[in-house]
Amino acid sequence: QVHLVESGGGLVQPGGSLRLSCVASGSIFSIYDMNWYRQAPGKQRELVATISHDSYTNYGDSVKGRFTISRDNAKHTVYLQMNSLKPEDTATYYCNVRLTTGWGTGISDYWGQGTQVTVSS
């Protein structure tokens, strides 16, 4: 079993900052890509940022220059630093991790339960 636990969401004013964290625990052998997605009410889930095992990063166009993804491989943790937040960033943010649970096993996707981010004055 693998569990992902997110934290750091909340209510923030426009222009403010938040830092999300996601910790993976359980039967983990090797972690590959770690990603953040978000989904606003009535909209499709969208990829916010992704980071590879060797820390190559990529961002959605709407967050480039404002958000930074990072990871701590020793702690099985991925972070999302969100600066200059806008009302349109309001959404539930989900952590997604691609990993293996043993030698020779295939790569599987795991998801966190989501953390709410609300940007409002």
Tab-separated table of N, CA, C and O in Angstrom, residues 11-120:
chain	number	residue	atom	x	y	z
A	11	LEU	N	-6.776	29.542	2.688
A	11	LEU	CA	-7.301	30.782	2.131
A	11	LEU	C	-6.195	31.841	2.148
A	11	LEU	O	-5.546	32.050	3.186
A	12	VAL	N	-6.005	32.500	1.009
A	12	VAL	CA	-4.968	33.514	0.906
A	12	VAL	C	-5.482	34.658	0.039
A	12	VAL	O	-6.310	34.442	-0.857
A	13	GLN	N	-5.002	35.843	0.307
A	13	GLN	CA	-5.405	37.003	-0.486
A	13	GLN	C	-4.653	37.033	-1.817
A	13	GLN	O	-3.549	36.480	-1.921
A	14	PRO	N	-5.237	37.663	-2.818
A	14	PRO	CA	-4.513	37.809	-4.099
A	14	PRO	C	-3.146	38.445	-3.878
A	14	PRO	O	-3.006	39.395	-3.095
A	15	GLY	N	-2.150	37.890	-4.576
A	15	GLY	CA	-0.786	38.347	-4.399
A	15	GLY	C	-0.017	37.613	-3.323
A	15	GLY	O	1.208	37.777	-3.215
A	16	GLY	N	-0.717	36.803	-2.556
A	16	GLY	CA	-0.074	36.076	-1.475
A	16	GLY	C	0.600	34.799	-1.940
A	16	GLY	O	0.645	34.484	-3.141
A	17	SER	N	1.104	34.057	-0.961
A	17	SER	CA	1.858	32.830	-1.244
A	17	SER	C	1.373	31.684	-0.373
A	17	SER	O	0.879	31.905	0.744
A	18	LEU	N	1.528	30.479	-0.890
A	18	LEU	CA	1.294	29.254	-0.143
A	18	LEU	C	2.323	28.230	-0.581
A	18	LEU	O	2.806	28.273	-1.728
A	19	ARG	N	2.605	27.289	0.297
A	19	ARG	CA	3.498	26.189	-0.037
A	19	ARG	C	2.788	24.874	0.259
A	19	ARG	O	2.433	24.608	1.408
A	20	LEU	N	2.586	24.095	-0.782
A	20	LEU	CA	1.967	22.785	-0.632
A	20	LEU	C	3.047	21.717	-0.477
A	20	LEU	O	4.124	21.826	-1.074
A	21	SER	N	2.717	20.697	0.306
A	21	SER	CA	3.610	19.551	0.473
A	21	SER	C	2.830	18.269	0.236
A	21	SER	O	1.626	18.209	0.502
A	22	CYS	N	3.530	17.258	-0.233
A	22	CYS	CA	2.915	15.945	-0.432
A	22	CYS	C	3.949	14.888	-0.064
A	22	CYS	O	5.030	14.850	-0.670
A	23	VAL	N	3.608	14.079	0.923
A	23	VAL	CA	4.508	13.033	1.385
A	23	VAL	C	3.968	11.669	0.971
A	23	VAL	O	2.795	11.357	1.238
A	24	ALA	N	4.827	10.895	0.349
A	24	ALA	CA	4.469	9.522	-0.031
A	24	ALA	C	5.036	8.555	1.000
A	24	ALA	O	6.178	8.692	1.437
A	25	SER	N	4.223	7.578	1.394
A	25	SER	CA	4.670	6.588	2.365
A	25	SER	C	4.119	5.219	1.998
A	25	SER	O	3.163	5.103	1.235
A	26	GLY	N	4.733	4.187	2.580
A	26	GLY	CA	4.268	2.829	2.315
A	26	GLY	C	5.318	2.021	1.588
A	26	GLY	O	6.518	2.238	1.734
A	27	SER	N	4.852	1.098	0.771
A	27	SER	CA	5.732	0.165	0.060
A	27	SER	C	6.291	0.811	-1.201
A	27	SER	O	5.852	0.533	-2.311
A	28	ILE	N	7.290	1.670	-1.016
A	28	ILE	CA	7.881	2.420	-2.118
A	28	ILE	C	9.256	1.876	-2.441
A	28	ILE	O	10.104	1.776	-1.551
A	29	PHE	N	9.475	1.531	-3.708
A	29	PHE	CA	10.798	1.066	-4.141
A	29	PHE	C	11.545	2.191	-4.849
A	29	PHE	O	12.672	2.496	-4.510
A	30	SER	N	10.901	2.786	-5.839
A	30	SER	CA	11.532	3.876	-6.578
A	30	SER	C	10.459	4.848	-7.057
A	30	SER	O	9.419	4.430	-7.549
A	31	ILE	N	10.740	6.146	-6.893
A	31	ILE	CA	9.792	7.177	-7.326
A	31	ILE	C	10.296	7.827	-8.601
A	31	ILE	O	11.469	8.217	-8.684
A	32	TYR	N	9.443	7.977	-9.545
A	32	TYR	CA	9.777	8.614	-10.819
A	32	TYR	C	9.224	10.036	-10.832
A	32	TYR	O	9.569	10.831	-9.955
A	33	ASP	N	8.342	10.362	-11.751
A	33	ASP	CA	7.807	11.718	-11.795
A	33	ASP	C	6.908	12.000	-10.592
A	33	ASP	O	6.170	11.126	-10.136
A	34	MET	N	6.982	13.246	-10.123
A	34	MET	CA	6.072	13.720	-9.083
A	34	MET	C	5.397	14.965	-9.650
A	34	MET	O	6.062	15.840	-10.206
A	35	ASN	N	4.084	15.023	-9.528
A	35	ASN	CA	3.317	16.051	-10.233
A	35	ASN	C	2.281	16.700	-9.311
A	35	ASN	O	1.815	16.097	-8.352
A	36	TRP	N	1.935	17.921	-9.665
A	36	TRP	CA	0.794	18.595	-9.061
A	36	TRP	C	-0.236	18.892	-10.140
A	36	TRP	O	0.104	19.432	-11.193
A	37	TYR	N	-1.474	18.535	-9.859
A	37	TYR	CA	-2.611	18.860	-10.704
A	37	TYR	C	-3.567	19.740	-9.895
A	37	TYR	O	-3.475	19.801	-8.666
A	38	ARG	N	-4.482	20.379	-10.588
A	38	ARG	CA	-5.536	21.111	-9.893
A	38	ARG	C	-6.839	20.997	-10.672
A	38	ARG	O	-6.838	20.771	-11.880
A	39	GLN	N	-7.923	21.144	-9.926
A	39	GLN	CA	-9.232	21.095	-10.549
A	39	GLN	C	-10.143	22.107	-9.882
A	39	GLN	O	-10.375	22.050	-8.673
A	40	ALA	N	-10.635	23.036	-10.684
A	40	ALA	CA	-11.590	24.031	-10.202
A	40	ALA	C	-13.001	23.530	-10.490
A	40	ALA	O	-13.201	22.713	-11.391
A	41	PRO	N	-13.985	24.012	-9.738
A	41	PRO	CA	-15.365	23.571	-9.962
A	41	PRO	C	-15.809	23.785	-11.406
A	41	PRO	O	-15.620	24.866	-11.968
A	42	GLY	N	-16.356	22.747	-12.001
A	42	GLY	CA	-16.857	22.842	-13.368
A	42	GLY	C	-15.794	22.775	-14.443
A	42	GLY	O	-16.110	22.929	-15.631
A	43	LYS	N	-14.544	22.551	-14.041
A	43	LYS	CA	-13.452	22.497	-15.018
A	43	LYS	C	-12.746	21.153	-14.954
A	43	LYS	O	-12.843	20.422	-13.971
A	44	GLN	N	-12.014	20.860	-16.020
A	44	GLN	CA	-11.243	19.622	-16.059
A	44	GLN	C	-9.987	19.747	-15.207
A	44	GLN	O	-9.468	20.847	-15.000
A	45	ARG	N	-9.516	18.603	-14.734
A	45	ARG	CA	-8.262	18.603	-13.989
A	45	ARG	C	-7.131	18.974	-14.940
A	45	ARG	O	-7.060	18.487	-16.070
A	46	GLU	N	-6.238	19.853	-14.496
A	46	GLU	CA	-5.128	20.290	-15.332
A	46	GLU	C	-3.798	20.084	-14.616
A	46	GLU	O	-3.706	20.176	-13.390
A	47	LEU	N	-2.775	19.824	-15.411
A	47	LEU	CA	-1.438	19.656	-14.878
A	47	LEU	C	-0.854	21.023	-14.546
A	47	LEU	O	-0.797	21.906	-15.402
A	48	VAL	N	-0.401	21.178	-13.323
A	48	VAL	CA	0.188	22.438	-12.878
A	48	VAL	C	1.704	22.415	-13.042
A	48	VAL	O	2.289	23.345	-13.593
A	49	ALA	N	2.325	21.353	-12.531
A	49	ALA	CA	3.782	21.274	-12.580
A	49	ALA	C	4.208	19.822	-12.437
A	49	ALA	O	3.505	19.025	-11.804
A	50	THR	N	5.368	19.523	-13.004
A	50	THR	CA	5.911	18.174	-12.914
A	50	THR	C	7.411	18.244	-12.675
A	50	THR	O	8.078	19.183	-13.120
A	51	ILE	N	7.929	17.249	-11.939
A	51	ILE	CA	9.359	17.188	-11.677
A	51	ILE	C	9.800	15.734	-11.794
A	51	ILE	O	9.179	14.834	-11.229
A	52	SER	N	10.876	15.519	-12.540
A	52	SER	CA	11.383	14.167	-12.755
A	52	SER	C	12.258	13.743	-11.589
A	52	SER	O	12.551	14.524	-10.683
A	53	HIS	N	12.714	12.468	-11.618
A	53	HIS	CA	13.561	11.941	-10.549
A	53	HIS	C	14.833	12.769	-10.410
A	53	HIS	O	15.319	12.992	-9.289
A	54	ASP	N	15.368	13.232	-11.549
A	54	ASP	CA	16.599	14.029	-11.479
A	54	ASP	C	16.310	15.520	-11.581
A	54	ASP	O	17.163	16.304	-12.000
A	55	SER	N	15.077	15.891	-11.192
A	55	SER	CA	14.692	17.282	-10.953
A	55	SER	C	14.538	18.157	-12.182
A	55	SER	O	14.632	19.390	-12.071
A	56	TYR	N	14.288	17.566	-13.322
A	56	TYR	CA	13.857	18.376	-14.458
A	56	TYR	C	12.404	18.767	-14.212
A	56	TYR	O	11.595	17.954	-13.791
A	57	THR	N	12.086	20.031	-14.486
A	57	THR	CA	10.753	20.551	-14.181
A	57	THR	C	10.044	21.069	-15.421
A	57	THR	O	10.680	21.462	-16.410
A	58	ASN	N	8.720	21.087	-15.327
A	58	ASN	CA	7.911	21.660	-16.392
A	58	ASN	C	6.650	22.218	-15.751
A	58	ASN	O	6.168	21.677	-14.740
A	59	TYR	N	6.118	23.296	-16.340
A	59	TYR	CA	4.994	24.000	-15.730
A	59	TYR	C	3.898	24.277	-16.749
A	59	TYR	O	4.163	24.458	-17.941
A	60	GLY	N	2.671	24.346	-16.243
A	60	GLY	CA	1.585	24.820	-17.073
A	60	GLY	C	1.770	26.293	-17.392
A	60	GLY	O	2.343	27.039	-16.586
A	61	ASP	N	1.278	26.721	-18.541
A	61	ASP	CA	1.493	28.102	-18.980
A	61	ASP	C	0.944	29.116	-17.970
A	61	ASP	O	1.522	30.190	-17.779
A	62	SER	N	-0.152	28.785	-17.319
A	62	SER	CA	-0.796	29.748	-16.433
A	62	SER	C	-0.036	29.982	-15.140
A	62	SER	O	-0.328	30.955	-14.426
A	63	VAL	N	0.928	29.137	-14.814
A	63	VAL	CA	1.640	29.280	-13.541
A	63	VAL	C	3.133	29.546	-13.721
A	63	VAL	O	3.847	29.761	-12.730
A	64	LYS	N	3.614	29.543	-14.942
A	64	LYS	CA	5.044	29.767	-15.181
A	64	LYS	C	5.485	31.104	-14.607
A	64	LYS	O	4.808	32.125	-14.787
A	65	GLY	N	6.611	31.080	-13.901
A	65	GLY	CA	7.136	32.297	-13.313
A	65	GLY	C	6.573	32.615	-11.948
A	65	GLY	O	7.078	33.502	-11.249
A	66	ARG	N	5.506	31.905	-11.544
A	66	ARG	CA	4.892	32.158	-10.238
A	66	ARG	C	5.005	30.951	-9.300
A	66	ARG	O	5.127	31.120	-8.086
A	67	PHE	N	4.950	29.760	-9.848
A	67	PHE	CA	4.999	28.543	-9.051
A	67	PHE	C	6.339	27.841	-9.249
A	67	PHE	O	6.927	27.889	-10.333
A	68	THR	N	6.798	27.166	-8.196
A	68	THR	CA	8.036	26.390	-8.262
A	68	THR	C	7.806	25.023	-7.630
A	68	THR	O	7.372	24.931	-6.478
A	69	ILE	N	8.104	23.981	-8.388
A	69	ILE	CA	8.002	22.626	-7.875
A	69	ILE	C	9.391	22.136	-7.483
A	69	ILE	O	10.382	22.453	-8.147
A	70	SER	N	9.462	21.393	-6.388
A	70	SER	CA	10.731	20.818	-5.945
A	70	SER	C	10.440	19.496	-5.244
A	70	SER	O	9.290	19.186	-4.938
A	71	ARG	N	11.501	18.739	-4.991
A	71	ARG	CA	11.309	17.451	-4.339
A	71	ARG	C	12.491	17.122	-3.441
A	71	ARG	O	13.603	17.596	-3.662
A	72	ASP	N	12.206	16.297	-2.446
A	72	ASP	CA	13.232	15.765	-1.553
A	72	ASP	C	13.121	14.254	-1.656
A	72	ASP	O	12.211	13.648	-1.081
A	73	ASN	N	14.020	13.645	-2.414
A	73	ASN	CA	13.913	12.208	-2.665
A	73	ASN	C	14.082	11.383	-1.388
A	73	ASN	O	13.445	10.332	-1.238
A	74	ALA	N	14.922	11.848	-0.487
A	74	ALA	CA	15.143	11.103	0.761
A	74	ALA	C	13.880	11.065	1.619
A	74	ALA	O	13.657	10.110	2.363
A	75	LYS	N	13.072	12.106	1.509
A	75	LYS	CA	11.842	12.198	2.300
A	75	LYS	C	10.598	11.801	1.517
A	75	LYS	O	9.485	11.889	2.040
A	76	HIS	N	10.774	11.392	0.243
A	76	HIS	CA	9.629	11.024	-0.598
A	76	HIS	C	8.593	12.143	-0.627
A	76	HIS	O	7.393	11.890	-0.550
A	77	THR	N	9.059	13.357	-0.756
A	77	THR	CA	8.192	14.525	-0.641
A	77	THR	C	8.342	15.432	-1.858
A	77	THR	O	9.448	15.634	-2.353
A	78	VAL	N	7.220	15.975	-2.294
A	78	VAL	CA	7.213	16.973	-3.355
A	78	VAL	C	6.545	18.227	-2.823
A	78	VAL	O	5.601	18.147	-2.031
A	79	TYR	N	7.065	19.372	-3.250
A	79	TYR	CA	6.564	20.656	-2.794
A	79	TYR	C	6.082	21.482	-3.987
A	79	TYR	O	6.547	21.305	-5.111
A	80	LEU	N	5.177	22.408	-3.695
A	80	LEU	CA	4.770	23.386	-4.694
A	80	LEU	C	4.722	24.748	-4.010
A	80	LEU	O	3.834	24.995	-3.181
A	81	GLN	N	5.688	25.591	-4.335
A	81	GLN	CA	5.706	26.960	-3.821
A	81	GLN	C	4.907	27.819	-4.789
A	81	GLN	O	5.246	27.905	-5.976
A	82	MET	N	3.865	28.448	-4.275
A	82	MET	CA	2.975	29.249	-5.105
A	82	MET	C	3.050	30.705	-4.668
A	82	MET	O	2.689	31.027	-3.524
A	83	ASN	N	3.534	31.546	-5.547
A	83	ASN	CA	3.656	32.978	-5.277
A	83	ASN	C	2.747	33.773	-6.205
A	83	ASN	O	2.277	33.262	-7.220
A	84	SER	N	2.525	35.010	-5.852
A	84	SER	CA	1.702	35.916	-6.667
A	84	SER	C	0.370	35.247	-7.039
A	84	SER	O	-0.048	35.260	-8.210
A	85	LEU	N	-0.277	34.693	-6.056
A	85	LEU	CA	-1.500	33.940	-6.311
A	85	LEU	C	-2.615	34.846	-6.818
A	85	LEU	O	-2.736	36.011	-6.408
A	86	LYS	N	-3.429	34.282	-7.708
A	86	LYS	CA	-4.540	34.985	-8.322
A	86	LYS	C	-5.846	34.255	-8.003
A	86	LYS	O	-5.827	33.052	-7.735
A	87	PRO	N	-6.964	34.949	-8.061
A	87	PRO	CA	-8.246	34.265	-7.818
A	87	PRO	C	-8.451	33.051	-8.731
A	87	PRO	O	-9.051	32.055	-8.304
A	88	GLU	N	-7.945	33.118	-9.944
A	88	GLU	CA	-8.103	31.997	-10.873
A	88	GLU	C	-7.255	30.778	-10.502
A	88	GLU	O	-7.379	29.720	-11.126
A	89	ASP	N	-6.402	30.917	-9.497
A	89	ASP	CA	-5.656	29.759	-8.992
A	89	ASP	C	-6.485	28.942	-8.003
A	89	ASP	O	-6.057	27.864	-7.572
A	90	THR	N	-7.649	29.455	-7.646
A	90	THR	CA	-8.518	28.744	-6.716
A	90	THR	C	-8.924	27.393	-7.295
A	90	THR	O	-9.446	27.310	-8.412
A	91	ALA	N	-8.649	26.340	-6.537
A	91	ALA	CA	-8.921	24.980	-7.002
A	91	ALA	C	-8.554	23.996	-5.896
A	91	ALA	O	-7.945	24.377	-4.890
A	92	THR	N	-8.916	22.743	-6.123
A	92	THR	CA	-8.385	21.671	-5.304
A	92	THR	C	-7.115	21.169	-5.976
A	92	THR	O	-7.134	20.855	-7.172
A	93	TYR	N	-6.043	21.107	-5.229
A	93	TYR	CA	-4.736	20.711	-5.755
A	93	TYR	C	-4.456	19.263	-5.341
A	93	TYR	O	-4.580	18.915	-4.158
A	94	TYR	N	-4.053	18.469	-6.326
A	94	TYR	CA	-3.804	17.054	-6.121
A	94	TYR	C	-2.348	16.708	-6.421
A	94	TYR	O	-1.799	17.131	-7.430
A	95	CYS	N	-1.796	15.910	-5.553
A	95	CYS	CA	-0.464	15.367	-5.763
A	95	CYS	C	-0.597	14.039	-6.515
A	95	CYS	O	-1.476	13.233	-6.205
A	96	ASN	N	0.278	13.830	-7.483
A	96	ASN	CA	0.312	12.587	-8.248
A	96	ASN	C	1.756	12.099	-8.313
A	96	ASN	O	2.655	12.875	-8.642
A	97	VAL	N	1.957	10.833	-7.990
A	97	VAL	CA	3.304	10.273	-7.968
A	97	VAL	C	3.331	8.975	-8.767
A	97	VAL	O	2.427	8.142	-8.629
A	98	ARG	N	4.344	8.832	-9.592
A	98	ARG	CA	4.538	7.609	-10.377
A	98	ARG	C	5.695	6.833	-9.757
A	98	ARG	O	6.804	7.373	-9.641
A	99	LEU	N	5.442	5.610	-9.321
A	99	LEU	CA	6.457	4.880	-8.585
A	99	LEU	C	6.320	3.380	-8.787
A	99	LEU	O	5.335	2.898	-9.347
A	100	THR	N	7.348	2.681	-8.319
A	100	THR	CA	7.299	1.228	-8.281
A	100	THR	C	7.333	0.771	-6.823
A	100	THR	O	7.869	1.465	-5.958
A	101	THR	N	6.756	-0.391	-6.575
A	101	THR	CA	6.681	-0.889	-5.208
A	101	THR	C	7.615	-2.065	-4.953
A	101	THR	O	7.656	-2.582	-3.839
A	102	GLY	N	8.371	-2.458	-5.984
A	102	GLY	CA	9.311	-3.547	-5.797
A	102	GLY	C	10.159	-3.738	-7.031
A	102	GLY	O	9.885	-3.184	-8.106
A	103	TRP	N	11.225	-4.555	-6.884
A	103	TRP	CA	12.115	-4.820	-8.014
A	103	TRP	C	11.336	-5.543	-9.114
A	103	TRP	O	10.707	-6.554	-8.861
A	104	GLY	N	11.374	-4.988	-10.323
A	104	GLY	CA	10.726	-5.623	-11.456
A	104	GLY	C	9.250	-5.343	-11.599
A	104	GLY	O	8.612	-5.828	-12.541
A	105	THR	N	8.677	-4.573	-10.694
A	105	THR	CA	7.252	-4.242	-10.815
A	105	THR	C	7.078	-3.060	-11.760
A	105	THR	O	8.007	-2.279	-11.978
A	106	GLY	N	5.900	-2.926	-12.300
A	106	GLY	CA	5.625	-1.824	-13.201
A	106	GLY	C	5.401	-0.527	-12.454
A	106	GLY	O	5.240	-0.506	-11.233
A	107	ILE	N	5.432	0.570	-13.225
A	107	ILE	CA	5.201	1.885	-12.648
A	107	ILE	C	3.696	2.108	-12.498
A	107	ILE	O	2.935	1.883	-13.446
A	108	SER	N	3.294	2.546	-11.322
A	108	SER	CA	1.886	2.820	-11.058
A	108	SER	C	1.708	4.265	-10.633
A	108	SER	O	2.631	4.891	-10.110
A	109	ASP	N	0.504	4.772	-10.853
A	109	ASP	CA	0.136	6.140	-10.466
A	109	ASP	C	-0.603	6.121	-9.139
A	109	ASP	O	-1.513	5.313	-8.940
A	110	TYR	N	-0.247	7.036	-8.265
A	110	TYR	CA	-0.947	7.210	-7.005
A	110	TYR	C	-1.331	8.677	-6.854
A	110	TYR	O	-0.618	9.577	-7.313
A	111	TRP	N	-2.482	8.888	-6.184
A	111	TRP	CA	-3.024	10.234	-6.025
A	111	TRP	C	-3.282	10.547	-4.558
A	111	TRP	O	-3.687	9.676	-3.786
A	112	GLY	N	-3.059	11.808	-4.216
A	112	GLY	CA	-3.451	12.272	-2.899
A	112	GLY	C	-4.925	12.614	-2.862
A	112	GLY	O	-5.623	12.560	-3.882
A	113	GLN	N	-5.384	12.976	-1.683
A	113	GLN	CA	-6.804	13.243	-1.485
A	113	GLN	C	-7.192	14.656	-1.901
A	113	GLN	O	-8.387	14.961	-2.019
A	114	GLY	N	-6.212	15.505	-2.125
A	114	GLY	CA	-6.480	16.871	-2.548
A	114	GLY	C	-6.445	17.845	-1.387
A	114	GLY	O	-6.806	17.509	-0.259
A	115	THR	N	-5.998	19.051	-1.667
A	115	THR	CA	-6.000	20.125	-0.679
A	115	THR	C	-6.546	21.387	-1.341
A	115	THR	O	-6.191	21.715	-2.464
A	116	GLN	N	-7.441	22.062	-0.640
A	116	GLN	CA	-8.125	23.205	-1.219
A	116	GLN	C	-7.279	24.466	-1.097
A	116	GLN	O	-6.751	24.778	-0.023
A	117	VAL	N	-7.170	25.177	-2.199
A	117	VAL	CA	-6.526	26.496	-2.226
A	117	VAL	C	-7.569	27.503	-2.698
A	117	VAL	O	-8.157	27.345	-3.772
A	118	THR	N	-7.800	28.521	-1.877
A	118	THR	CA	-8.758	29.564	-2.219
A	118	THR	C	-8.059	30.909	-2.168
A	118	THR	O	-7.459	31.262	-1.149
A	119	VAL	N	-8.117	31.625	-3.278
A	119	VAL	CA	-7.485	32.940	-3.379
A	119	VAL	C	-8.597	33.978	-3.488
A	119	VAL	O	-9.304	34.050	-4.502
A	120	SER	N	-8.751	34.747	-2.436
A	120	SER	CA	-9.861	35.690	-2.392
A	120	SER	C	-9.555	36.800	-1.392
A	120	SER	O	-8.888	36.570	-0.384
